[in-house]
């Protein structure tokens, strides 16, 4: 039974819905497609994974199903990060008319198993599968689902339940990161202490040929906007600020700064209302260049995730940009930069790969993500590789995530070497630039020094808020990093020392006191963590169950 065309559920908005992410545990090798190299952690998976106990560890909820739940009026449970047992228990203790499973491509094996479980434990339920997994060609034959949903899911689910698909989008209050830990310490879950996630749109109109999010929501020239204007966005952010008591927002929009009119209207509203917000955004270099540094700073941009593809590659976002200069400038203005570099582009060879990685590392970003060039199902690149017969047969989808080995025949680099280059890139960035936490401290201090007397009180307040951490706990962390990094790279350790002295000059009493009191404890926890990691310690997210419009089954 594999109809994918639209039909309305007979119970409409009275249908009882379960929306689930795929089951864990995630950070281990198993037959369902979990891989130890592919944990459910943003930074440790693809950014700071070579940084040992200095790696930033945290989880992020499955926002797609949270958005869908918030925007339908049917009784609905969201089950996030279940175990197989928890999923089975939920299916058997509550009767569901519809079971929605959200997944990305790597987890297709888990989707298959979950569909099987639904058929066995809740045979009357209709199964709906959505998220990027739906882009796999021939998925209909791989899993036993009733509906496979490609693209935007809120409007699909509203149509399926006979609701108004064009109704305004309500935004759930989402705490961005969970169970953050670094240097062996789990940070306390203080209300308002973590950013809120805001999702203004899905997709990206730039349409780079390898880009899966762009392709999934329509490709070049297309994307789905949930909030068109700065006014709408401002209102949503005010609501979430009040509910979660946050000043900081993780803006989950593939290219937030590209939409200048919306961003500038948001800035106007922030100024009128005296909002001292911090925004972490994804943006391409040419979109960033549409703003002056002061505009970015006043808009509260404090962290930018930016593609830094090789200057020799053909991706339009870097044309004419000197990305090294831009990175430097942003950091000088207190804006943390997370660079993103692709390893194994078409023009890469064993002879130029080292030089290309060195060029990426020389950007001296705060964070650096490296990813293998990967044709992912649903993208133009995948089609191209398939047409050229270059996709490698027998590569499990569970291994197609860009952090392991090529899934295609590269013209010059072997599959095994792709992993070696990728691992080396992470290591080289860590070794020559130091822990990301140290680099962030550098950027924070620069921002504070430049803007502490700025005329706009919103801006002063923001930098003062950030620097509070630097003058206390982060200075203790600098003391530890300086000590521990001596064994890795003495020059970097000396640089950390210099930064610590500068911090202590700005904040002579607090900074010294915290380094002296908290430093030794952090040193102990860092070393303990290093030992645990060496013994194979991994981390898993907790399971969540959240019900909305809920009525117990009769
Ligand atoms: C947050 C995030 C994560 C979080 C975890 C989220 C989670 N709980 O699963 C973390 C950081 C841990 C993570 C990890 C990984 N991620 Co990730 N992640 C994202 C990110 C940045 C945001 C996802 C999001 O919430 N988007 C906003 C929501 C609204 O969109 P959405 O999820 O697509 O949902 C919409 C539709 O897809 C649909 N939909 C979704 N689910 C369902 C369910 C039903 C029933 C229906 C009807 C519809 C539907 O409706 C939603 C609303 O329109 C995306 C990039 C992006 N911009 O989307 C990458 C992304 C999803 N991740 C990706 C990848 C590859 C990974 C990793 C493999 C890491 C890596 N090496 O790159 C790991 C996998 C970890 C694992 N073991 O599973 C890819 C997926 C590629 C693919 N085609 O499958 C993406 C697209 C990034 C990219 N451009 O490459 N990720
Ligand atoms: S600019 Fe970034 S998000 Fe947009 S299509 Fe290119 S890679 Fe994807």
Coordinates of C-alpha atoms and ligand atoms in Angstrom, one line a residue:
X1 CA 0.0 0.0 0.0
X2 CA 1.9 3.1 -1.1
X3 CA -0.4 5.9 -2.2
X4 CA 1.5 9.2 -2.0
X5 CA -1.3 11.4 -3.5
X6 CA -3.2 13.6 -1.2
X7 CA -6.3 12.4 0.6
X8 CA -8.0 13.8 3.7
X9 CA -8.0 11.7 6.8
X10 CA -11.6 10.6 7.5
X11 CA -11.5 11.8 11.1
X12 CA -10.1 15.2 10.0
X13 CA -9.0 17.3 13.0
X14 CA -10.3 14.7 15.4
X15 CA -7.6 12.2 14.3
X16 CA -5.1 11.4 17.0
X17 CA -1.6 12.1 15.8
X18 CA 1.8 10.8 17.0
X19 CA 4.8 12.6 15.5
X20 CA 8.1 10.9 16.3
X21 CA 11.8 11.3 15.5
X22 CA 13.8 8.2 14.8
X23 CA 14.8 6.0 17.8
X24 CA 18.2 6.0 19.5
X25 CA 20.7 5.3 20.8
X26 CA 22.5 7.2 18.1
X27 CA 26.2 7.3 18.9
X28 CA 27.0 3.7 18.4
X29 CA 27.3 1.3 15.5
X30 CA 24.2 -0.9 15.1
X31 CA 22.2 -2.7 12.5
X32 CA 19.6 0.0 12.2
X33 CA 22.1 2.6 10.9
X34 CA 23.4 4.3 14.1
X35 CA 27.0 5.1 13.8
X36 CA 29.4 6.1 16.5
X37 CA 30.9 8.7 14.1
X38 CA 27.4 10.2 13.7
X39 CA 26.1 11.3 17.2
X40 CA 23.0 13.4 17.7
X41 CA 25.2 16.4 18.5
X42 CA 25.7 19.4 16.2
X43 CA 29.2 20.5 17.3
X44 CA 30.7 17.2 18.3
X45 CA 29.4 15.6 15.1
X46 CA 30.7 18.0 12.5
X47 CA 32.5 21.0 14.1
X48 CA 34.5 20.4 17.2
X49 CA 34.9 16.7 17.0
X50 CA 38.7 16.7 17.1
X51 CA 38.8 19.0 20.2
X52 CA 38.6 16.3 22.8
X53 CA 37.4 17.5 26.2
X54 CA 37.2 21.1 24.7
X55 CA 34.6 20.0 22.2
X56 CA 31.2 21.7 22.7
X57 CA 28.6 19.1 23.3
X58 CA 24.9 19.7 23.1
X59 CA 21.6 18.3 21.6
X60 CA 19.0 20.0 19.5
X61 CA 15.3 19.0 19.4
X62 CA 13.5 17.9 16.2
X63 CA 12.1 21.2 15.3
X64 CA 10.2 20.1 12.2
X65 CA 7.7 18.0 14.2
X66 CA 7.5 20.6 16.9
X67 CA 6.4 23.1 14.2
X68 CA 3.9 20.7 12.8
X69 CA 2.4 19.9 16.2
X70 CA 2.0 23.6 17.0
X71 CA 0.2 24.3 13.8
X72 CA -2.6 21.7 13.7
X73 CA -5.6 21.5 15.9
X74 CA -5.8 17.8 16.2
X75 CA -4.7 16.1 19.4
X76 CA -1.1 15.4 18.9
X77 CA 1.9 14.0 20.8
X78 CA 5.5 14.7 19.9
X79 CA 7.9 11.9 20.9
X80 CA 11.5 13.0 20.5
X81 CA 14.5 10.8 20.7
X82 CA 12.7 7.7 21.8
X83 CA 14.3 4.3 22.4
X84 CA 12.6 1.5 20.4
X85 CA 11.0 0.4 23.6
X86 CA 9.6 3.9 24.3
X87 CA 8.2 4.1 20.7
X88 CA 6.6 0.7 21.2
X89 CA 5.1 1.7 24.5
X90 CA 3.6 4.9 23.1
X91 CA 2.0 3.0 20.2
X92 CA 0.4 0.5 22.5
X93 CA -0.7 2.7 25.4
X94 CA -2.3 5.5 23.3
X95 CA -4.3 4.7 20.2
X96 CA -3.1 6.8 17.3
X97 CA -5.0 7.3 14.0
X98 CA -1.9 8.7 12.4
X99 CA 1.8 8.0 13.1
X100 CA 4.1 10.6 11.6
X101 CA 7.8 9.7 11.4
X102 CA 10.4 12.4 10.8
X103 CA 13.8 11.4 9.5
X104 CA 16.8 12.4 7.4
X105 CA 18.4 10.2 4.9
X106 CA 21.0 8.5 7.1
X107 CA 18.3 7.2 9.3
X108 CA 16.2 5.4 6.7
X109 CA 16.9 2.0 8.3
X110 CA 15.3 3.2 11.5
X111 CA 12.2 4.5 9.5
X112 CA 11.9 1.0 8.0
X113 CA 11.9 -0.6 11.4
X114 CA 9.5 2.0 12.9
X115 CA 7.0 1.4 10.0
X116 CA 7.3 -2.3 10.7
X117 CA 6.6 -1.7 14.4
X118 CA 3.5 0.4 13.7
X119 CA 2.0 -2.2 11.4
X120 CA 2.6 -4.8 14.1
X121 CA 1.6 -2.8 17.2
X122 CA -0.9 -0.3 15.9
X123 CA -2.2 -1.8 12.6
X124 CA -5.1 0.7 12.2
X125 CA -2.8 3.7 12.2
X126 CA -1.9 5.5 8.9
X127 CA 1.8 6.0 8.6
X128 CA 3.1 9.3 7.3
X129 CA 6.9 9.7 6.7
X130 CA 8.4 13.2 6.2
X131 CA 11.6 15.1 6.3
X132 CA 14.7 14.7 4.1
X133 CA 14.4 10.9 4.0
X134 CA 11.6 11.4 1.5
X135 CA 14.1 12.6 -1.1
X136 CA 15.5 9.1 -1.6
X137 CA 14.6 7.8 -5.1
X138 CA 12.5 4.7 -4.7
X139 CA 11.9 5.2 -1.0
X140 CA 8.3 3.9 -1.6
X141 CA 9.8 0.4 -2.0
X142 CA 12.1 0.6 1.0
X143 CA 9.6 1.4 3.7
X144 CA 6.0 0.4 4.4
X145 CA 4.3 3.8 4.7
X146 CA 1.0 5.2 3.5
X147 CA 2.2 8.7 2.7
X148 CA 5.6 10.0 2.0
X149 CA 5.8 13.7 2.2
X150 CA 8.3 15.7 0.2
X151 CA 9.0 19.3 1.2
X152 CA 7.2 21.5 3.7
X153 CA 5.2 19.5 6.2
X154 CA 2.9 22.0 8.0
X155 CA 0.8 22.7 5.0
X156 CA 0.7 19.1 4.1
X157 CA -0.5 18.0 7.5
X158 CA -3.1 20.8 7.6
X159 CA -4.4 19.7 4.2
X160 CA -4.4 16.1 5.3
X161 CA -6.5 17.0 8.4
X162 CA -8.8 19.2 6.4
X163 CA -7.5 22.4 8.1
X164 CA -6.7 25.7 6.5
X165 CA -3.2 25.3 5.1
X166 CA -2.8 29.1 4.6
X167 CA -3.5 30.0 8.2
X168 CA -0.7 32.0 9.8
X169 CA 2.2 30.0 11.2
X170 CA 2.4 29.8 15.0
X171 CA 5.9 29.4 16.3
X172 CA 6.5 27.1 19.3
X173 CA 8.8 28.3 22.0
X174 CA 11.9 26.2 21.4
X175 CA 14.9 26.2 23.6
X176 CA 17.8 25.8 21.2
X177 CA 20.4 23.7 22.8
X178 CA 20.0 21.0 25.5
X179 CA 22.4 19.5 28.1
X180 CA 25.3 21.6 27.0
X181 CA 28.6 20.3 28.3
X182 CA 32.2 21.3 27.8
X183 CA 35.5 20.4 29.6
X184 CA 33.6 17.7 31.5
X185 CA 31.1 20.1 33.0
X186 CA 27.4 20.1 32.2
X187 CA 26.2 23.7 32.2
X188 CA 23.1 24.4 34.4
X189 CA 19.7 24.6 32.7
X190 CA 18.9 28.1 33.7
X191 CA 15.7 29.6 32.3
X192 CA 16.7 32.1 29.6
X193 CA 20.3 30.8 29.8
X194 CA 20.1 29.2 26.3
X195 CA 19.1 30.8 23.0
X196 CA 15.6 30.2 21.6
X197 CA 15.3 28.8 18.1
X198 CA 13.4 30.8 15.5
X199 CA 12.6 29.4 12.1
X200 CA 11.7 32.2 9.7
X201 CA 11.9 30.0 6.5
X202 CA 12.9 26.6 5.1
X203 CA 15.0 26.2 2.0
X204 CA 17.3 28.6 0.2
X205 CA 17.0 30.3 -3.2
X206 CA 20.7 30.1 -4.0
X207 CA 20.4 26.5 -5.2
X208 CA 24.0 25.3 -4.9
X209 CA 24.1 22.0 -6.7
X210 CA 25.1 19.9 -3.6
X211 CA 22.7 21.5 -1.2
X212 CA 20.1 19.3 0.2
X213 CA 18.0 21.8 2.1
X214 CA 17.7 24.0 -1.0
X215 CA 16.7 21.1 -3.2
X216 CA 14.2 19.7 -0.7
X217 CA 12.2 22.9 -0.6
X218 CA 12.1 23.7 -4.3
X219 CA 15.7 24.3 -5.4
X220 CA 17.1 27.4 -7.1
X221 CA 15.0 30.5 -6.8
X222 CA 12.6 28.9 -4.3
X223 CA 12.1 28.6 -0.6
X224 CA 9.2 28.6 1.9
X225 CA 8.9 31.7 4.0
X226 CA 7.0 31.3 7.3
X227 CA 7.4 35.0 8.2
X228 CA 7.6 37.4 5.3
X229 CA 8.2 40.7 7.1
X230 CA 10.4 42.1 9.8
X231 CA 7.2 43.0 11.7
X232 CA 5.9 39.5 11.8
X233 CA 9.3 38.2 12.9
X234 CA 9.6 40.9 15.6
X235 CA 6.2 39.9 17.0
X236 CA 7.1 36.2 17.1
X237 CA 10.4 37.0 18.8
X238 CA 8.8 39.2 21.4
X239 CA 6.3 36.4 22.2
X240 CA 9.2 33.9 22.7
X241 CA 11.3 36.3 24.6
X242 CA 8.4 36.7 27.1
X243 CA 7.8 33.0 27.3
X244 CA 11.4 31.7 27.6
X245 CA 12.9 34.8 29.1
X246 CA 15.6 34.8 26.5
X247 CA 17.7 37.6 24.8
X248 CA 19.4 35.3 22.4
X249 CA 18.0 33.7 19.3
X250 CA 19.3 30.9 17.0
X251 CA 17.8 31.9 13.7
X252 CA 17.3 28.7 11.7
X253 CA 17.1 30.2 8.2
X254 CA 19.6 29.0 5.6
X255 CA 20.5 32.5 4.5
X256 CA 18.9 35.0 6.9
X257 CA 20.8 38.1 5.8
X258 CA 19.9 37.5 2.2
X259 CA 16.5 39.0 3.0
X260 CA 17.7 42.5 3.7
X261 CA 14.4 44.3 3.8
X262 CA 13.1 41.9 6.4
X263 CA 16.3 42.1 8.5
X264 CA 16.4 45.9 8.3
X265 CA 12.8 46.2 9.4
X266 CA 13.5 43.9 12.3
X267 CA 16.3 46.2 13.2
X268 CA 14.0 49.2 13.2
X269 CA 11.6 47.5 15.4
X270 CA 14.3 46.4 17.8
X271 CA 15.6 49.9 18.0
X272 CA 12.1 51.4 18.7
X273 CA 11.5 48.8 21.4
X274 CA 15.0 49.0 22.9
X275 CA 15.6 45.3 22.3
X276 CA 19.2 44.2 23.1
X277 CA 19.0 40.8 21.4
X278 CA 21.7 38.5 20.2
X279 CA 21.2 36.7 16.9
X280 CA 23.1 33.6 15.6
X281 CA 22.5 33.3 11.9
X282 CA 23.5 31.4 8.8
X283 CA 24.5 33.7 6.0
X284 CA 26.5 33.6 2.8
X285 CA 29.5 35.9 2.4
X286 CA 27.9 38.0 -0.3
X287 CA 24.7 38.4 1.8
X288 CA 26.9 39.6 4.8
X289 CA 28.5 42.1 2.5
X290 CA 25.2 43.8 1.9
X291 CA 25.5 45.2 5.4
X292 CA 27.9 47.5 7.2
X293 CA 29.6 46.2 10.3
X294 CA 27.6 48.6 12.4
X295 CA 24.3 47.4 10.9
X296 CA 25.2 43.9 11.8
X297 CA 26.3 44.8 15.3
X298 CA 23.1 46.9 15.9
X299 CA 21.0 44.0 14.6
X300 CA 22.6 41.9 17.3
X301 CA 24.4 39.5 15.0
X302 CA 26.8 37.8 17.4
X303 CA 27.5 34.5 15.5
X304 CA 27.6 33.8 11.8
X305 CA 27.8 30.4 10.1
X306 CA 29.3 31.1 6.7
X307 CA 30.4 28.9 3.8
X308 CA 34.1 29.2 3.1
X309 CA 34.5 27.1 0.0
X310 CA 37.8 27.2 -1.8
X311 CA 38.4 30.4 -3.8
X312 CA 38.9 28.2 -6.8
X313 CA 35.4 26.6 -6.6
X314 CA 32.5 27.9 -8.6
X315 CA 29.9 28.5 -5.9
X316 CA 28.4 31.9 -6.4
X317 CA 28.3 33.0 -2.8
X318 CA 32.0 33.6 -2.7
X319 CA 32.5 35.3 -6.0
X320 CA 34.7 38.3 -5.6
X321 CA 34.8 37.9 -1.8
X322 CA 37.9 37.9 0.2
X323 CA 36.6 35.6 2.8
X324 CA 39.7 35.8 5.0
X325 CA 39.4 39.5 5.2
X326 CA 35.7 39.3 6.0
X327 CA 36.2 36.7 8.8
X328 CA 38.9 38.9 10.3
X329 CA 36.6 42.0 10.2
X330 CA 33.6 40.2 11.7
X331 CA 35.7 38.9 14.6
X332 CA 37.2 42.4 15.2
X333 CA 33.6 43.6 15.6
X334 CA 32.8 40.9 18.2
X335 CA 31.0 38.6 15.8
X336 CA 31.9 35.0 16.1
X337 CA 32.4 33.2 12.9
X338 CA 31.7 29.5 12.2
X339 CA 33.3 28.7 8.8
X340 CA 32.2 25.8 6.8
X341 CA 34.5 24.2 4.3
X342 CA 34.0 21.3 1.8
X343 CA 36.7 18.7 1.5
X344 CA 36.9 16.8 -1.8
X345 CA 35.5 19.3 -4.4
X346 CA 35.9 18.4 -8.0
X347 CA 39.2 20.4 -8.4
X348 CA 40.8 18.9 -5.3
X349 CA 43.6 16.4 -5.7
X350 CA 46.0 14.7 -3.3
X351 CA 48.5 17.4 -4.4
X352 CA 46.5 20.5 -3.6
X353 CA 44.3 19.2 -0.8
X354 CA 46.7 20.1 2.0
X355 CA 47.2 23.6 0.6
X356 CA 43.4 24.0 0.4
X357 CA 42.8 22.8 4.0
X358 CA 45.6 25.1 5.1
X359 CA 43.9 28.0 3.4
X360 CA 40.6 27.2 5.2
X361 CA 42.4 26.9 8.6
X362 CA 44.2 30.2 8.0
X363 CA 40.8 32.0 8.2
X364 CA 41.2 31.6 12.0
X365 CA 37.5 31.3 12.5
X366 CA 36.0 30.7 16.0
X367 CA 34.5 27.4 14.8
X368 CA 35.2 25.4 11.7
X369 CA 33.0 22.8 10.1
X370 CA 34.5 20.4 7.5
X371 CA 32.3 18.2 5.4
X372 CA 33.1 15.9 2.5
X373 CA 31.7 16.8 -0.9
X374 CA 28.7 14.5 -0.9
X375 CA 26.1 13.8 -3.6
X376 CA 22.9 13.5 -1.5
X377 CA 19.7 12.0 -3.0
X378 CA 17.4 14.7 -4.2
X379 CA 20.1 17.2 -5.2
X380 CA 21.2 18.2 -8.7
X381 CA 24.7 16.9 -7.8
X382 CA 23.3 13.4 -7.0
X383 CA 21.5 13.3 -10.4
X384 CA 24.7 14.4 -12.1
X385 CA 26.8 11.7 -10.4
X386 CA 24.2 9.1 -11.1
X387 CA 24.1 10.1 -14.8
X388 CA 27.8 9.9 -15.0
X389 CA 27.8 6.4 -13.3
X390 CA 30.0 7.7 -10.5
X391 CA 27.9 6.8 -7.4
X392 CA 29.6 4.0 -5.6
X393 CA 27.4 0.9 -5.3
X394 CA 26.9 -0.7 -1.9
X395 CA 27.4 2.4 0.2
X396 CA 24.8 2.2 3.0
X397 CA 22.7 5.4 3.4
X398 CA 23.7 5.3 7.0
X399 CA 27.2 6.3 5.9
X400 CA 26.1 9.1 3.5
X401 CA 26.5 12.1 5.9
X402 CA 29.8 13.7 4.8
X403 CA 31.7 12.8 8.0
X404 CA 33.1 9.5 6.9
X405 CA 34.1 8.6 3.3
X406 CA 33.1 9.6 -0.2
X407 CA 30.0 7.9 -1.6
X408 CA 31.1 8.6 -5.2
X409 CA 34.1 8.1 -7.4
X410 CA 36.2 11.3 -7.1
X411 CA 38.4 12.0 -10.1
X412 CA 41.6 12.2 -8.1
X413 CA 41.0 11.3 -4.4
X414 CA 40.3 7.7 -3.2
X415 CA 37.5 6.9 -0.8
X416 CA 40.0 6.0 2.0
X417 CA 42.0 9.1 1.5
X418 CA 38.8 11.3 1.7
X419 CA 38.5 10.2 5.3
X420 CA 42.2 10.9 6.0
X421 CA 42.0 14.4 4.6
X422 CA 38.8 15.2 6.4
X423 CA 40.2 14.0 9.8
X424 CA 43.3 15.9 9.2
X425 CA 41.4 19.1 8.4
X426 CA 39.7 19.0 11.8
X427 CA 42.9 18.2 13.6
X428 CA 44.9 20.9 11.8
X429 CA 42.3 23.5 12.6
X430 CA 42.4 22.6 16.3
X431 CA 46.1 22.3 16.5
X432 CA 46.9 25.6 14.8
X433 CA 44.1 27.7 16.1
X434 CA 43.4 26.2 19.5
X435 CA 40.1 25.2 21.2
X436 CA 37.0 27.0 19.8
X437 CA 36.2 28.2 23.3
X438 CA 39.5 30.1 23.4
X439 CA 38.8 31.7 20.0
X440 CA 35.3 32.7 21.1
X441 CA 36.8 34.4 24.1
X442 CA 39.1 36.3 21.8
X443 CA 36.2 37.6 19.7
X444 CA 34.1 38.5 22.8
X445 CA 36.9 40.6 24.2
X446 CA 37.4 42.4 20.9
X447 CA 33.7 43.1 20.7
X448 CA 33.6 44.4 24.3
X449 CA 36.7 46.6 23.8
X450 CA 35.2 48.1 20.6
X451 CA 31.6 48.6 21.7
X452 CA 31.6 49.1 25.5
X453 CA 31.1 52.9 25.1
X454 CA 28.9 52.7 22.0
X455 CA 26.1 55.3 22.0
X456 CA 23.3 52.8 21.5
X457 CA 22.6 51.3 25.0
X458 CA 21.2 48.1 23.4
X459 CA 24.6 47.3 21.9
X460 CA 26.4 48.2 25.1
X461 CA 24.1 46.0 27.1
X462 CA 24.6 43.0 24.8
X463 CA 28.4 43.2 24.9
X464 CA 28.3 43.7 28.7
X465 CA 26.2 40.6 29.0
X466 CA 28.6 38.5 26.9
X467 CA 31.7 39.8 28.6
X468 CA 30.4 38.9 32.0
X469 CA 31.0 35.2 31.2
X470 CA 34.5 36.1 29.9
X471 CA 35.4 37.9 33.0
X472 CA 34.5 34.9 35.2
X473 CA 34.0 31.3 34.2
X474 CA 35.6 31.6 30.7
X475 CA 38.7 33.1 32.2
X476 CA 39.1 30.1 34.4
X477 CA 38.7 28.0 31.2
X478 CA 41.4 30.0 29.5
X479 CA 43.7 29.2 32.4
X480 CA 43.0 25.4 31.9
X481 CA 43.3 25.7 28.1
X482 CA 46.7 27.5 28.4
X483 CA 48.0 24.7 30.6
X484 CA 46.6 21.8 28.6
X485 CA 47.5 23.1 25.2
X486 CA 51.2 23.3 26.0
X487 CA 51.4 19.7 25.0
X488 CA 49.6 20.3 21.7
X489 CA 51.1 23.6 20.5
X490 CA 53.2 25.8 22.6
X491 CA 52.7 28.9 20.4
X492 CA 48.9 28.6 20.8
X493 CA 49.3 28.1 24.6
X494 CA 51.3 31.4 24.7
X495 CA 48.5 33.1 22.7
X496 CA 46.0 31.9 25.2
X497 CA 48.2 33.2 28.0
X498 CA 48.3 36.6 26.4
X499 CA 44.5 36.7 26.0
X500 CA 44.1 35.7 29.7
X501 CA 46.4 38.6 30.8
X502 CA 44.3 41.0 28.7
X503 CA 41.1 39.8 30.2
X504 CA 42.6 40.2 33.7
X505 CA 43.7 43.7 32.8
X506 CA 40.1 44.6 31.9
X507 CA 38.6 42.9 34.9
X508 CA 41.5 42.7 37.5
X509 CA 39.6 41.4 40.5
X510 CA 36.8 39.0 39.2
X511 CA 38.9 37.4 36.4
X512 CA 41.8 36.6 38.7
X513 CA 39.7 35.4 41.5
X514 CA 37.7 33.0 39.3
X515 CA 40.7 31.7 37.5
X516 CA 42.3 30.9 40.9
X517 CA 39.2 29.4 42.5
X518 CA 37.4 27.7 39.5
X519 CA 40.5 27.0 37.4
X520 CA 41.7 23.9 39.4
X521 CA 38.2 22.4 39.5
X522 CA 37.9 22.8 35.7
X523 CA 41.3 21.3 35.2
X524 CA 40.3 18.3 37.1
X525 CA 37.0 17.9 35.2
X526 CA 38.7 18.4 31.9
X527 CA 41.2 15.6 32.6
X528 CA 38.5 13.3 33.9
X529 CA 36.6 13.9 30.7
X530 CA 39.7 13.3 28.6
X531 CA 40.0 9.9 30.3
X532 CA 36.3 9.1 29.8
X533 CA 36.5 9.9 26.1
X534 CA 39.6 7.8 25.7
X535 CA 37.5 4.9 27.2
X536 CA 34.8 5.4 24.6
X537 CA 32.3 7.6 26.5
X538 CA 29.5 8.9 24.3
X539 CA 26.4 11.0 25.0
X540 CA 22.7 10.5 24.1
X541 CA 19.8 13.0 24.2
X542 CA 17.0 12.4 26.7
X543 CA 13.6 11.3 25.4
X544 CA 10.8 13.9 25.3
X545 CA 7.0 13.4 25.1
X546 CA 4.8 16.5 24.7
X547 CA 1.1 16.5 24.1
X548 CA -1.0 19.3 22.6
X549 CA -4.8 19.6 22.3
X550 CA -4.7 16.3 24.1
X551 CA -7.6 14.1 25.2
X552 CA -7.0 10.7 26.5
X553 CA -8.2 7.9 24.2
X554 CA -11.8 6.8 25.0
Ligands
LIG1 C1 19.0 20.8 13.8 C2 19.7 19.9 12.8 C3 20.3 18.8 13.3 C4 20.3 18.4 14.8 C5 19.4 17.3 15.2 C6 18.0 17.5 14.8 C7 17.2 16.3 15.2 N1 16.6 16.3 16.4 O1 17.1 15.3 14.5 C8 21.7 17.8 14.9 C9 22.6 18.9 15.1 C10 22.0 16.8 16.0 C11 21.8 17.2 13.5 C12 22.6 16.1 13.2 C13 22.7 15.7 12.0 N2 22.3 16.2 10.8 CO1 21.2 17.8 10.8 N3 20.3 19.4 10.6 C14 19.7 20.2 11.4 C15 19.2 21.4 10.7 C16 20.3 22.5 10.9 C17 17.9 22.0 11.1 C18 16.7 21.0 11.0 C19 15.5 21.8 11.2 O2 14.9 21.8 12.2 N4 15.0 22.5 10.2 C20 13.8 23.3 10.2 C21 12.6 22.4 10.1 C22 11.3 23.2 10.2 O3 12.7 21.8 8.8 P1 12.7 20.2 8.6 O4 13.3 19.5 9.8 O5 13.2 19.9 7.3 O6 11.1 19.9 8.7 C23 10.2 20.3 7.7 C24 10.0 19.3 6.6 O7 11.1 18.5 6.3 C25 8.8 18.5 7.0 N5 9.0 17.3 7.9 C26 9.9 17.0 8.8 N6 9.6 16.0 9.5 C27 8.4 15.6 9.1 C28 7.5 14.6 9.6 C29 6.3 14.4 9.0 C30 5.4 13.3 9.4 C31 5.9 15.3 7.9 C32 4.6 15.1 7.3 C33 6.7 16.3 7.5 C34 7.9 16.5 8.1 O8 8.0 19.4 7.6 C35 8.9 20.4 8.3 C36 8.2 21.7 8.2 O9 8.2 22.1 6.9 C37 19.2 20.9 9.2 C38 19.4 22.0 8.2 C39 18.1 22.7 7.9 N7 18.3 23.9 7.5 O10 17.0 22.1 7.9 C40 20.3 19.8 9.2 C41 20.1 18.6 8.4 C42 18.6 18.1 8.5 N8 21.0 17.6 9.0 C43 21.6 16.9 8.1 C44 22.6 15.9 8.4 C45 23.3 15.3 7.3 C46 22.9 15.7 9.8 C47 24.0 14.7 10.3 C48 24.2 13.4 9.5 C49 25.2 15.5 10.5 C50 26.1 15.6 9.4 N9 27.1 14.8 9.3 O11 25.9 16.5 8.6 C51 23.5 14.4 11.7 C52 22.7 13.2 11.9 C53 22.6 12.8 13.3 C54 21.8 11.5 13.5 N10 22.5 10.5 14.1 O12 20.7 11.4 13.1 C55 21.1 17.2 6.7 C56 20.2 16.2 6.2 C57 20.5 15.7 4.8 C58 19.6 14.8 4.2 N11 19.2 15.0 3.0 O13 19.2 13.8 4.9 C59 20.6 18.6 6.9 C60 19.5 19.0 5.9 C61 21.8 19.6 6.8 C62 22.4 19.7 5.4 N12 22.1 20.7 4.7 O14 23.1 18.8 5.1 N13 21.1 17.9 12.6
LIG2 S1 23.9 29.2 0.0 FE1 24.1 27.6 1.5 S2 22.0 27.1 2.1 FE2 21.9 28.3 0.1 S3 21.9 26.7 -1.5 FE3 24.0 27.3 -1.2 S4 24.8 25.8 0.3 FE4 22.6 25.7 0.4

